[in-house]
mmCIF file of C-alpha atoms in Angstrom:
data_model
loop_
_atom_site.group_PDB
_atom_site.id
_atom_site.type_symbol
_atom_site.label_atom_id
_atom_site.label_comp_id
_atom_site.label_asym_id
_atom_site.label_seq_id
_atom_site.Cartn_x
_atom_site.Cartn_y
_atom_site.Cartn_z
ATOM 1 C CA MET W 294 9.150 28.777 -21.743
ATOM 2 C CA THR W 295 9.285 24.738 -20.915
ATOM 3 C CA THR W 296 12.782 23.792 -19.164
ATOM 4 C CA PRO W 297 14.140 20.810 -21.409
ATOM 5 C CA PRO W 298 13.015 17.479 -19.904
ATOM 6 C CA SER W 299 17.026 17.137 -19.351
ATOM 7 C CA LEU W 300 16.732 19.622 -16.251
ATOM 8 C CA THR W 301 13.876 18.573 -14.689
ATOM 9 C CA SER W 302 13.287 14.713 -15.186
ATOM 10 C CA PRO W 303 17.063 13.785 -13.461
ATOM 11 C CA LEU W 304 16.018 16.143 -10.480
ATOM 12 C CA ALA W 305 12.587 14.229 -10.045
ATOM 13 C CA ALA W 306 14.213 10.950 -10.186
ATOM 14 C CA HIS W 307 16.838 12.215 -7.708
ATOM 15 C CA ILE W 308 14.417 13.306 -5.367
ATOM 16 C CA ARG W 309 12.263 9.795 -6.431
ATOM 17 C CA GLU W 310 15.308 7.963 -5.243
ATOM 18 C CA ALA W 311 15.498 10.280 -1.868
ATOM 19 C CA ILE W 312 11.854 9.560 -1.167
ATOM 20 C CA THR W 313 12.647 5.445 -1.303
ATOM 21 C CA ALA W 314 15.313 5.935 0.855
ATOM 22 C CA ALA W 315 13.896 7.765 3.353
ATOM 23 C CA GLY W 316 10.665 4.786 3.615
ATOM 24 C CA GLY W 317 8.429 6.406 1.345
ATOM 25 C CA TRP W 318 8.327 9.830 3.226
ATOM 26 C CA ILE W 319 10.316 12.977 3.230
ATOM 27 C CA GLY W 320 9.699 16.368 4.912
ATOM 28 C CA PHE W 321 8.902 19.353 2.633
ATOM 29 C CA ASP W 322 11.905 21.095 3.918
ATOM 30 C CA ARG W 323 14.317 18.317 2.289
ATOM 31 C CA PHE W 324 12.156 18.567 -0.866
ATOM 32 C CA MET W 325 12.769 22.190 -1.328
ATOM 33 C CA ALA W 326 16.296 21.987 -0.770
ATOM 34 C CA MET W 327 16.376 19.635 -3.365
ATOM 35 C CA ALA W 328 14.325 21.274 -5.914
ATOM 36 C CA LEU W 329 16.138 24.310 -5.239
ATOM 37 C CA TYR W 330 19.472 23.572 -4.559
ATOM 38 C CA THR W 331 20.407 19.787 -6.279
ATOM 39 C CA PRO W 332 24.162 20.626 -7.696
ATOM 40 C CA GLY W 333 23.217 21.237 -11.205
ATOM 41 C CA LEU W 334 19.418 20.002 -11.635
ATOM 42 C CA GLY W 335 17.799 22.762 -8.874
ATOM 43 C CA TYR W 336 16.175 25.747 -9.809
ATOM 44 C CA TYR W 337 19.069 27.726 -8.432
ATOM 45 C CA ALA W 338 22.091 25.481 -9.418
ATOM 46 C CA ARG W 339 21.087 24.981 -13.067
ATOM 47 C CA ASP W 340 22.500 27.219 -16.137
ATOM 48 C CA ALA W 341 19.124 29.570 -16.559
ATOM 49 C CA ARG W 342 18.508 33.391 -16.051
ATOM 50 C CA GLN W 343 16.153 33.887 -13.003
ATOM 51 C CA PHE W 344 16.117 37.647 -12.450
ATOM 52 C CA GLY W 345 15.397 40.236 -14.748
ATOM 53 C CA LEU W 346 12.538 42.972 -15.330
ATOM 54 C CA MET W 347 11.184 40.839 -18.253
ATOM 55 C CA PRO W 348 9.953 37.326 -18.035
ATOM 56 C CA ALA W 349 9.794 34.692 -21.709
ATOM 57 C CA GLY W 350 8.084 35.660 -24.196
ATOM 58 C CA VAL W 351 9.295 39.414 -24.334
ATOM 59 C CA LYS W 352 12.630 40.611 -26.213
ATOM 60 C CA GLY W 353 15.404 40.515 -23.797
ATOM 61 C CA GLY W 354 13.568 38.847 -21.369
ATOM 62 C CA GLY W 355 13.595 34.737 -20.055
ATOM 63 C CA SER W 356 13.463 35.924 -16.166
ATOM 64 C CA ASP W 357 11.393 34.381 -13.348
ATOM 65 C CA PHE W 358 11.026 37.386 -10.866
ATOM 66 C CA VAL W 359 12.719 40.754 -10.292
ATOM 67 C CA THR W 360 14.283 41.665 -7.192
ATOM 68 C CA ALA W 361 14.779 45.227 -5.887
ATOM 69 C CA PRO W 362 18.287 45.924 -7.124
ATOM 70 C CA GLU W 363 16.890 45.209 -10.553
ATOM 71 C CA LEU W 364 14.263 47.429 -10.527
ATOM 72 C CA SER W 365 16.746 50.444 -9.455
ATOM 73 C CA PRO W 366 20.081 51.298 -8.292
ATOM 74 C CA ARG W 367 18.535 53.662 -5.910
ATOM 75 C CA PHE W 368 18.186 50.281 -3.951
ATOM 76 C CA GLY W 369 21.550 49.398 -3.866
ATOM 77 C CA GLN W 370 22.799 53.320 -3.128
ATOM 78 C CA ALA W 371 20.396 53.875 -0.496
ATOM 79 C CA LEU W 372 21.882 50.414 1.282
ATOM 80 C CA ALA W 373 25.285 51.321 0.988
ATOM 81 C CA ARG W 374 24.545 54.655 2.908
ATOM 82 C CA GLN W 375 23.564 52.111 5.934
ATOM 83 C CA VAL W 376 26.242 49.995 5.207
ATOM 84 C CA ALA W 377 28.685 52.868 5.501
ATOM 85 C CA GLN W 378 27.110 53.765 8.773
ATOM 86 C CA ALA W 379 27.573 50.313 9.801
ATOM 87 C CA LEU W 380 30.896 49.928 8.490
ATOM 88 C CA ALA W 381 32.273 53.426 10.659
ATOM 89 C CA ALA W 382 30.222 52.213 13.759
ATOM 90 C CA THR W 383 31.592 48.798 13.971
ATOM 91 C CA GLY W 384 35.273 49.688 12.883
ATOM 92 C CA THR W 385 35.320 47.270 10.158
ATOM 93 C CA THR W 386 36.131 47.186 6.052
ATOM 94 C CA GLU W 387 34.540 44.287 4.895
ATOM 95 C CA VAL W 388 31.260 43.126 3.173
ATOM 96 C CA TRP W 389 29.646 40.188 3.158
ATOM 97 C CA GLU W 390 26.934 39.099 0.583
ATOM 98 C CA PHE W 391 24.495 36.209 0.846
ATOM 99 C CA GLY W 392 22.959 34.940 -2.094
ATOM 100 C CA ALA W 393 24.305 37.663 -4.244
ATOM 101 C CA GLY W 394 22.089 36.729 -7.009
ATOM 102 C CA SER W 395 22.632 38.738 -10.366
ATOM 103 C CA GLY W 396 25.226 40.489 -8.922
ATOM 104 C CA ALA W 397 23.041 44.011 -9.351
ATOM 105 C CA LEU W 398 23.510 44.600 -5.304
ATOM 106 C CA ALA W 399 26.834 44.199 -4.852
ATOM 107 C CA GLN W 400 27.930 46.169 -8.393
ATOM 108 C CA GLN W 401 25.613 49.150 -6.592
ATOM 109 C CA LEU W 402 27.345 48.571 -3.101
ATOM 110 C CA LEU W 403 31.056 48.703 -4.995
ATOM 111 C CA GLU W 404 30.139 51.753 -7.235
ATOM 112 C CA ALA W 405 28.606 53.960 -4.014
ATOM 113 C CA LEU W 406 31.393 52.868 -1.087
ATOM 114 C CA GLY W 407 34.386 52.374 -3.285
ATOM 115 C CA PRO W 408 37.874 52.505 -0.548
ATOM 116 C CA GLN W 409 35.173 52.275 2.300
ATOM 117 C CA ILE W 410 35.542 48.430 1.081
ATOM 118 C CA ARG W 411 38.674 46.269 1.304
ATOM 119 C CA ARG W 412 36.947 42.998 0.740
ATOM 120 C CA TYR W 413 33.693 42.185 -0.727
ATOM 121 C CA THR W 414 33.074 38.523 0.265
ATOM 122 C CA ILE W 415 29.861 36.700 -1.900
ATOM 123 C CA VAL W 416 28.779 33.468 -0.504
ATOM 124 C CA ASP W 417 26.472 31.802 -2.706
ATOM 125 C CA LEU W 418 26.053 28.369 -3.285
ATOM 126 C CA SER W 419 25.099 28.277 -7.235
ATOM 127 C CA GLY W 420 27.932 27.826 -9.637
ATOM 128 C CA SER W 421 25.900 29.078 -12.539
ATOM 129 C CA LEU W 422 25.216 32.741 -10.430
ATOM 130 C CA GLN W 423 28.458 32.921 -9.184
ATOM 131 C CA ALA W 424 29.784 32.657 -13.134
ATOM 132 C CA ARG W 425 27.730 35.499 -13.886
ATOM 133 C CA GLN W 426 28.929 37.431 -10.648
ATOM 134 C CA ARG W 427 32.200 37.422 -11.313
ATOM 135 C CA GLU W 428 31.894 38.357 -15.014
ATOM 136 C CA ARG W 429 29.623 41.349 -13.741
ATOM 137 C CA LEU W 430 32.117 42.290 -10.985
ATOM 138 C CA ALA W 431 35.151 41.633 -13.044
ATOM 139 C CA ALA W 432 36.229 45.366 -13.055
ATOM 140 C CA TRP W 433 36.574 44.993 -8.844
ATOM 141 C CA GLY W 434 39.371 42.306 -9.490
ATOM 142 C CA ASP W 435 40.512 40.859 -6.183
ATOM 143 C CA THR W 436 38.256 42.976 -3.918
ATOM 144 C CA VAL W 437 35.513 40.566 -4.665
ATOM 145 C CA GLN W 438 35.825 37.536 -3.487
ATOM 146 C CA TRP W 439 33.703 34.203 -3.230
ATOM 147 C CA VAL W 440 33.557 31.063 -0.583
ATOM 148 C CA SER W 441 30.764 28.843 -0.477
ATOM 149 C CA GLN W 442 30.851 28.449 3.419
ATOM 150 C CA LEU W 443 31.871 31.112 6.173
ATOM 151 C CA PRO W 444 34.879 30.899 8.345
ATOM 152 C CA ALA W 445 35.068 30.117 11.809
ATOM 153 C CA GLN W 446 35.218 33.730 12.371
ATOM 154 C CA MET W 447 34.450 37.061 10.359
ATOM 155 C CA GLN W 448 34.113 40.652 10.564
ATOM 156 C CA GLY W 449 31.824 43.373 8.536
ATOM 157 C CA VAL W 450 28.596 44.355 7.498
ATOM 158 C CA VAL W 451 26.616 41.387 5.820
ATOM 159 C CA VAL W 452 23.546 42.095 3.870
ATOM 160 C CA GLY W 453 20.856 39.191 2.296
ATOM 161 C CA ASN W 454 18.260 40.528 0.341
ATOM 162 C CA GLU W 455 15.656 38.135 -0.282
ATOM 163 C CA VAL W 456 17.855 35.212 0.988
ATOM 164 C CA LEU W 457 16.110 34.130 4.150
ATOM 165 C CA ASP W 458 12.831 33.178 1.667
ATOM 166 C CA ALA W 459 14.344 30.969 -0.206
ATOM 167 C CA MET W 460 15.513 28.817 2.879
ATOM 168 C CA PRO W 461 13.721 25.432 3.065
ATOM 169 C CA VAL W 462 10.851 25.622 5.315
ATOM 170 C CA GLN W 463 9.399 22.691 7.132
ATOM 171 C CA LEU W 464 5.441 22.545 6.848
ATOM 172 C CA LEU W 465 2.610 21.910 9.514
ATOM 173 C CA ALA W 466 -0.852 20.955 8.966
ATOM 174 C CA GLN W 467 -3.932 21.302 11.537
ATOM 175 C CA VAL W 468 -5.973 18.609 10.096
ATOM 176 C CA ASP W 469 -9.156 17.903 12.537
ATOM 177 C CA GLY W 470 -7.448 19.470 15.044
ATOM 178 C CA VAL W 471 -4.525 17.222 15.496
ATOM 179 C CA TRP W 472 -0.862 18.929 14.264
ATOM 180 C CA GLN W 473 1.050 17.064 11.686
ATOM 181 C CA GLU W 474 4.200 17.491 9.677
ATOM 182 C CA ARG W 475 3.284 17.871 5.438
ATOM 183 C CA GLY W 476 5.870 16.087 3.274
ATOM 184 C CA VAL W 477 6.190 14.726 0.032
ATOM 185 C CA VAL W 478 5.690 11.512 -1.311
ATOM 186 C CA MET W 479 5.819 9.862 -5.031
ATOM 187 C CA ALA W 480 2.485 10.190 -6.552
ATOM 188 C CA PRO W 481 0.639 6.575 -7.777
ATOM 189 C CA THR W 482 -0.106 6.269 -11.390
ATOM 190 C CA LEU W 483 -3.786 6.015 -12.044
ATOM 191 C CA SER W 484 -3.883 2.340 -12.371
ATOM 192 C CA THR W 485 -2.470 1.868 -8.418
ATOM 193 C CA SER W 486 -3.454 5.068 -7.090
ATOM 194 C CA SER W 487 -5.996 2.943 -4.793
ATOM 195 C CA ASP W 488 -3.052 0.655 -3.306
ATOM 196 C CA ALA W 489 -0.610 3.503 -3.122
ATOM 197 C CA LEU W 490 -0.480 4.823 0.821
ATOM 198 C CA PRO W 491 1.907 6.694 2.710
ATOM 199 C CA PRO W 492 4.134 5.975 5.517
ATOM 200 C CA GLU W 493 2.361 4.076 8.073
ATOM 201 C CA GLY W 494 -0.222 6.645 10.472
ATOM 202 C CA GLY W 495 0.241 9.067 7.632
ATOM 203 C CA ARG W 496 -2.512 10.146 5.321
ATOM 204 C CA VAL W 497 -2.137 11.908 1.539
ATOM 205 C CA SER W 498 -3.879 15.117 1.831
ATOM 206 C CA LEU W 499 -3.841 18.234 -0.497
ATOM 207 C CA GLY W 500 -2.289 16.986 -3.800
ATOM 208 C CA ALA W 501 -3.985 13.526 -3.178
ATOM 209 C CA ALA W 502 -6.732 14.796 -5.025
ATOM 210 C CA ARG W 503 -4.698 15.515 -8.216
ATOM 211 C CA ARG W 504 -4.589 11.888 -9.410
ATOM 212 C CA GLU W 505 -1.870 11.669 -12.493
ATOM 213 C CA THR W 506 -0.625 9.359 -14.821
ATOM 214 C CA HIS W 507 3.476 9.350 -15.125
ATOM 215 C CA ASP W 508 6.160 9.378 -12.452
ATOM 216 C CA ASP W 509 7.521 12.761 -11.860
ATOM 217 C CA VAL W 510 4.811 13.897 -9.973
ATOM 218 C CA PHE W 511 4.519 14.353 -6.096
ATOM 219 C CA LEU W 512 1.961 14.224 -3.990
ATOM 220 C CA TYR W 513 1.695 15.722 -0.511
ATOM 221 C CA ALA W 514 1.204 13.476 2.848
ATOM 222 C CA ASP W 515 1.125 14.114 6.413
ATOM 223 C CA GLN W 516 2.952 12.367 9.376
ATOM 224 C CA PRO W 517 2.391 12.529 13.135
ATOM 225 C CA THR W 518 4.844 14.955 14.736
ATOM 226 C CA ALA W 519 5.557 16.665 18.185
ATOM 227 C CA LEU W 520 6.645 20.198 16.116
ATOM 228 C CA ARG W 521 4.000 22.923 16.457
ATOM 229 C CA PRO W 522 4.149 26.889 15.119
ATOM 230 C CA PRO W 523 5.378 29.333 18.070
ATOM 231 C CA LEU W 524 1.880 30.450 18.419
ATOM 232 C CA ASP W 525 -1.437 28.762 19.264
ATOM 233 C CA VAL W 526 -3.562 29.222 16.264
ATOM 234 C CA ALA W 527 -6.957 29.984 17.530
ATOM 235 C CA GLY W 528 -9.944 27.401 16.169
ATOM 236 C CA SER W 529 -10.370 24.238 15.358
ATOM 237 C CA HIS W 530 -10.152 24.665 11.189
ATOM 238 C CA ASP W 531 -7.520 23.219 9.031
ATOM 239 C CA TYR W 532 -4.840 25.251 9.098
ATOM 240 C CA LEU W 533 -1.744 24.946 6.753
ATOM 241 C CA THR W 534 1.970 27.038 7.992
ATOM 242 C CA GLU W 535 5.581 26.889 8.130
ATOM 243 C CA ILE W 536 8.375 27.072 10.839
ATOM 244 C CA HIS W 537 11.377 28.093 9.949
ATOM 245 C CA PRO W 538 14.570 26.268 11.257
ATOM 246 C CA GLN W 539 16.829 26.895 8.661
ATOM 247 C CA ALA W 540 16.702 30.544 8.551
ATOM 248 C CA GLU W 541 16.767 30.944 12.253
ATOM 249 C CA ALA W 542 19.966 28.299 12.444
ATOM 250 C CA PHE W 543 21.525 30.783 9.819
ATOM 251 C CA VAL W 544 21.123 33.591 11.802
ATOM 252 C CA ARG W 545 22.457 31.790 15.143
ATOM 253 C CA THR W 546 25.098 30.925 12.516
ATOM 254 C CA LEU W 547 25.955 34.544 12.038
ATOM 255 C CA ALA W 548 25.690 35.522 15.453
ATOM 256 C CA ASP W 549 28.526 32.970 16.596
ATOM 257 C CA ARG W 550 30.956 33.562 13.693
ATOM 258 C CA LEU W 551 30.623 37.181 13.190
ATOM 259 C CA GLN W 552 33.420 38.806 15.668
ATOM 260 C CA ALA W 553 32.694 42.546 14.815
ATOM 261 C CA GLY W 554 29.810 44.355 12.345
ATOM 262 C CA ALA W 555 26.499 44.454 11.778
ATOM 263 C CA VAL W 556 23.876 42.507 9.720
ATOM 264 C CA PHE W 557 20.835 43.637 7.682
ATOM 265 C CA LEU W 558 18.509 41.008 5.936
ATOM 266 C CA LEU W 559 15.658 42.548 3.790
ATOM 267 C CA ASP W 560 12.719 40.052 2.815
ATOM 268 C CA TYR W 561 9.352 39.446 2.702
ATOM 269 C CA GLY W 562 7.588 38.312 5.563
ATOM 270 C CA PHE W 563 5.418 39.441 9.207
ATOM 271 C CA PRO W 564 5.732 39.449 12.750
ATOM 272 C CA GLU W 565 4.606 36.631 14.385
ATOM 273 C CA HIS W 566 1.023 37.728 15.414
ATOM 274 C CA GLU W 567 0.510 38.437 11.838
ATOM 275 C CA TYR W 568 2.592 35.389 10.492
ATOM 276 C CA TYR W 569 0.179 32.762 12.470
ATOM 277 C CA HIS W 570 -2.805 34.968 12.360
ATOM 278 C CA PRO W 571 -6.244 32.544 12.297
ATOM 279 C CA GLN W 572 -7.215 33.618 9.052
ATOM 280 C CA ARG W 573 -3.729 32.713 7.037
ATOM 281 C CA SER W 574 -4.823 29.245 7.161
ATOM 282 C CA MET W 575 -2.998 28.582 3.871
ATOM 283 C CA GLY W 576 0.271 29.238 4.736
ATOM 284 C CA THR W 577 2.484 31.417 2.782
ATOM 285 C CA VAL W 578 4.593 29.143 0.291
ATOM 286 C CA MET W 579 4.333 30.162 -3.262
ATOM 287 C CA CYS W 580 6.620 29.596 -6.230
ATOM 288 C CA HIS W 581 7.582 32.416 -9.245
ATOM 289 C CA ARG W 582 7.825 31.618 -12.769
ATOM 290 C CA ALA W 583 8.014 33.652 -15.570
ATOM 291 C CA HIS W 584 6.881 36.559 -13.391
ATOM 292 C CA LEU W 585 3.602 34.725 -12.591
ATOM 293 C CA LEU W 586 2.678 33.488 -9.259
ATOM 294 C CA ASP W 587 1.567 29.896 -8.410
ATOM 295 C CA ALA W 588 1.342 28.017 -5.154
ATOM 296 C CA ASP W 589 1.806 24.298 -6.483
ATOM 297 C CA ALA W 590 5.406 23.605 -5.313
ATOM 298 C CA LEU W 591 5.601 19.934 -6.302
ATOM 299 C CA GLN W 592 4.370 20.285 -9.921
ATOM 300 C CA ASP W 593 7.521 21.261 -12.576
ATOM 301 C CA VAL W 594 10.463 20.674 -9.809
ATOM 302 C CA GLY W 595 13.320 22.599 -10.874
ATOM 303 C CA GLU W 596 11.598 24.911 -13.246
ATOM 304 C CA LYS W 597 10.937 27.348 -10.801
ATOM 305 C CA ASP W 598 11.690 29.404 -7.481
ATOM 306 C CA ILE W 599 9.805 27.761 -4.211
ATOM 307 C CA THR W 600 9.657 30.518 -1.397
ATOM 308 C CA ALA W 601 8.104 31.293 1.687
ATOM 309 C CA HIS W 602 7.560 34.047 3.832
ATOM 310 C CA VAL W 603 9.815 35.366 6.926
ATOM 311 C CA ASN W 604 8.622 35.063 10.649
ATOM 312 C CA PHE W 605 10.900 38.062 11.638
ATOM 313 C CA SER W 606 9.881 37.689 14.914
ATOM 314 C CA GLY W 607 11.456 33.894 15.137
ATOM 315 C CA ILE W 608 14.643 35.621 13.256
ATOM 316 C CA ALA W 609 14.461 38.335 15.837
ATOM 317 C CA LEU W 610 14.656 35.986 18.237
ATOM 318 C CA ALA W 611 17.249 33.704 17.032
ATOM 319 C CA GLY W 612 19.626 36.936 16.971
ATOM 320 C CA GLN W 613 19.186 37.934 20.491
ATOM 321 C CA GLU W 614 19.152 34.493 21.840
ATOM 322 C CA ALA W 615 22.948 34.091 19.845
ATOM 323 C CA GLY W 616 23.991 37.275 21.618
ATOM 324 C CA PHE W 617 23.117 39.950 18.554
ATOM 325 C CA GLN W 618 21.963 43.342 19.199
ATOM 326 C CA VAL W 619 18.414 43.891 17.450
ATOM 327 C CA LEU W 620 19.475 47.423 15.784
ATOM 328 C CA GLY W 621 15.529 47.805 14.403
ATOM 329 C CA TYR W 622 12.818 46.280 11.773
ATOM 330 C CA THR W 623 10.429 48.328 9.868
ATOM 331 C CA SER W 624 9.405 48.655 6.394
ATOM 332 C CA GLN W 625 11.523 48.279 3.196
ATOM 333 C CA ALA W 626 9.410 51.939 2.458
ATOM 334 C CA ARG W 627 10.434 53.286 5.462
ATOM 335 C CA PHE W 628 14.265 51.872 5.790
ATOM 336 C CA LEU W 629 14.688 53.279 2.270
ATOM 337 C CA LEU W 630 13.763 56.679 2.829
ATOM 338 C CA ASN W 631 15.191 56.973 6.257
ATOM 339 C CA CYS W 632 18.729 56.218 3.727
ATOM 340 C CA GLY W 633 17.372 58.674 1.128
ATOM 341 C CA VAL W 634 16.427 56.892 -1.322
ATOM 342 C CA LEU W 635 14.476 60.180 -2.680
ATOM 343 C CA ALA W 636 17.473 62.143 -2.286
ATOM 344 C CA GLY W 637 17.643 64.001 -6.093
ATOM 345 C CA MET W 638 14.630 62.313 -7.548
ATOM 346 C CA GLU W 639 13.865 65.603 -9.355
ATOM 347 C CA ASP W 640 16.687 65.094 -11.390
ATOM 348 C CA VAL W 641 16.027 61.479 -12.847
ATOM 349 C CA PRO W 642 13.830 60.321 -15.848
ATOM 350 C CA LEU W 643 10.342 59.352 -15.033
ATOM 351 C CA ALA W 644 10.622 55.764 -15.900
ATOM 352 C CA GLU W 645 13.508 55.635 -13.200
ATOM 353 C CA ARG W 646 10.986 57.834 -11.049
ATOM 354 C CA VAL W 647 8.299 54.807 -11.176
ATOM 355 C CA MET W 648 10.859 52.076 -10.434
ATOM 356 C CA VAL W 649 11.602 53.935 -7.472
ATOM 357 C CA GLN W 650 8.435 54.131 -6.150
ATOM 358 C CA LYS W 651 7.763 50.116 -7.011
ATOM 359 C CA LEU W 652 10.205 49.935 -3.896
ATOM 360 C CA ILE W 653 8.336 51.883 -1.418
ATOM 361 C CA ASN W 654 4.804 51.997 -2.360
ATOM 362 C CA GLU W 655 2.608 49.915 -0.359
ATOM 363 C CA HIS W 656 1.184 48.025 -2.742
ATOM 364 C CA GLU W 657 4.298 47.583 -4.542
ATOM 365 C CA MET W 658 6.914 46.459 -2.178
ATOM 366 C CA GLY W 659 7.295 49.066 0.287
ATOM 367 C CA GLU W 660 4.999 47.454 2.871
ATOM 368 C CA LEU W 661 5.195 43.728 2.066
ATOM 369 C CA PHE W 662 8.968 43.761 2.566
ATOM 370 C CA LYS W 663 10.550 44.550 5.449
ATOM 371 C CA VAL W 664 14.345 44.866 7.097
ATOM 372 C CA ILE W 665 15.771 43.683 10.272
ATOM 373 C CA GLY W 666 19.199 44.674 11.358
ATOM 374 C CA PHE W 667 21.385 43.471 13.969
ATOM 375 C CA ALA W 668 24.808 44.193 15.752
ATOM 376 C CA VAL W 669 27.486 42.557 17.449
ATOM 377 C CA ASP W 670 27.256 42.462 21.125
ATOM 378 C CA SER W 671 29.935 40.639 22.743
ATOM 379 C CA LYS W 672 32.680 40.954 26.025
ATOM 380 C CA ALA W 673 34.928 41.177 23.140
ATOM 381 C CA CYS W 674 32.901 43.546 21.047
ATOM 382 C CA PRO W 675 30.593 45.156 23.152
ATOM 383 C CA TRP W 676 27.870 47.059 21.114
ATOM 384 C CA SER W 677 28.152 50.795 21.205
ATOM 385 C CA GLY W 678 24.434 51.944 20.693
ATOM 386 C CA TRP W 679 24.780 53.616 17.962
ATOM 387 C CA GLN W 680 21.206 54.551 16.008
ATOM 388 C CA ALA W 681 21.102 52.676 12.820
ATOM 389 C CA LEU W 682 19.967 55.483 9.976
ATOM 390 C CA GLY W 683 17.424 53.072 8.190
ATOM 391 C CA PHE W 684 15.682 52.576 11.369
ATOM 392 C CA ALA W 685 15.945 56.204 12.491
ATOM 393 C CA GLN W 686 11.799 56.855 11.780
ATOM 394 C CA GLY W 687 9.582 53.989 12.090
ATOM 395 C CA ASP W 688 10.832 51.196 13.713
ATOM 396 C CA ARG W 689 8.942 48.338 14.587
ATOM 397 C CA SER W 690 10.731 46.736 16.893
ATOM 398 C CA HIS W 691 8.057 46.501 19.112
ATOM 399 C CA THR W 692 5.898 44.512 17.279
ATOM 400 C CA LEU W 693 7.979 41.627 16.702
#
């Protein structure tokens, strides 16, 4: 399904203006932020359906991807057991969810936890998604509230499913043995391509081979940088990867604001030694549209999701340095199994059992997706040493 030009053209124009104002080049993190979150135009800020089982062209479809809560309510029910334990262990009664999407996970947690939750707060920047969440969660009345920014102090259990992967990343490229930051420039037209150059000192890379003849297309261009990946990458071959300052800053902010409670973040990614493996030379940025994947983040801007895998070692280190205690790190499959996702499965229909298998099978979501947990550890609220249910078996914290 093609998005109407009224959505994409103003967004492309907005990005072009930003590139011009910045002197002809912007970092990929800024481009990604505008592509996803520009009010009224960005992928998550426009009035379109992103989440669901069925793509466009299928009856009842029109979505671009499916997340775990849409696959089966057992995802939220299993997570609720962990949340319930964390609420009791930390003496709190509030749940905070970041990036609540369709509201499916919130609904599952609210149904499962009932009066254990005094308040459920959703932090979501998208006005259109907030509207859908309000409709879905209307039955819980004032128990559910929405905010667009965090208060100076908060308490409770924080959950975030596929939040970190949507946070803008910076691209680093080693080309001919030299590290550069990969950003975005405006694509020249066919008639002027020989004269169009990136800013002084930069070089056009990768996308430069695609010479488009219209103005709404962008190209990658490299600039000198002192930035480096957190691990040395063996070999002198060309290498593209990401660093995650915004995701790490997000965790540090949580550690600063959360006075009592715990955090559980679920997403796809790797520990650092796998993330920066010499053979992972093309990076992890990818796009989702109509349940198909592609790697061209600069094409059809605003019409598709842009994500990057998570470096969980960086997330863990950011949390520890900011005062969090790491509760554990494991695969989504092991976490859900520890939380009882298979309890009573013999009594459920085959179709639901198939969906649950997608959550835990290694070749589906079970191994690619990971879960990391944190607890507040401070003088005001010292960590009591409780064993988080989801990491009771198969904890991989030692691999981070």
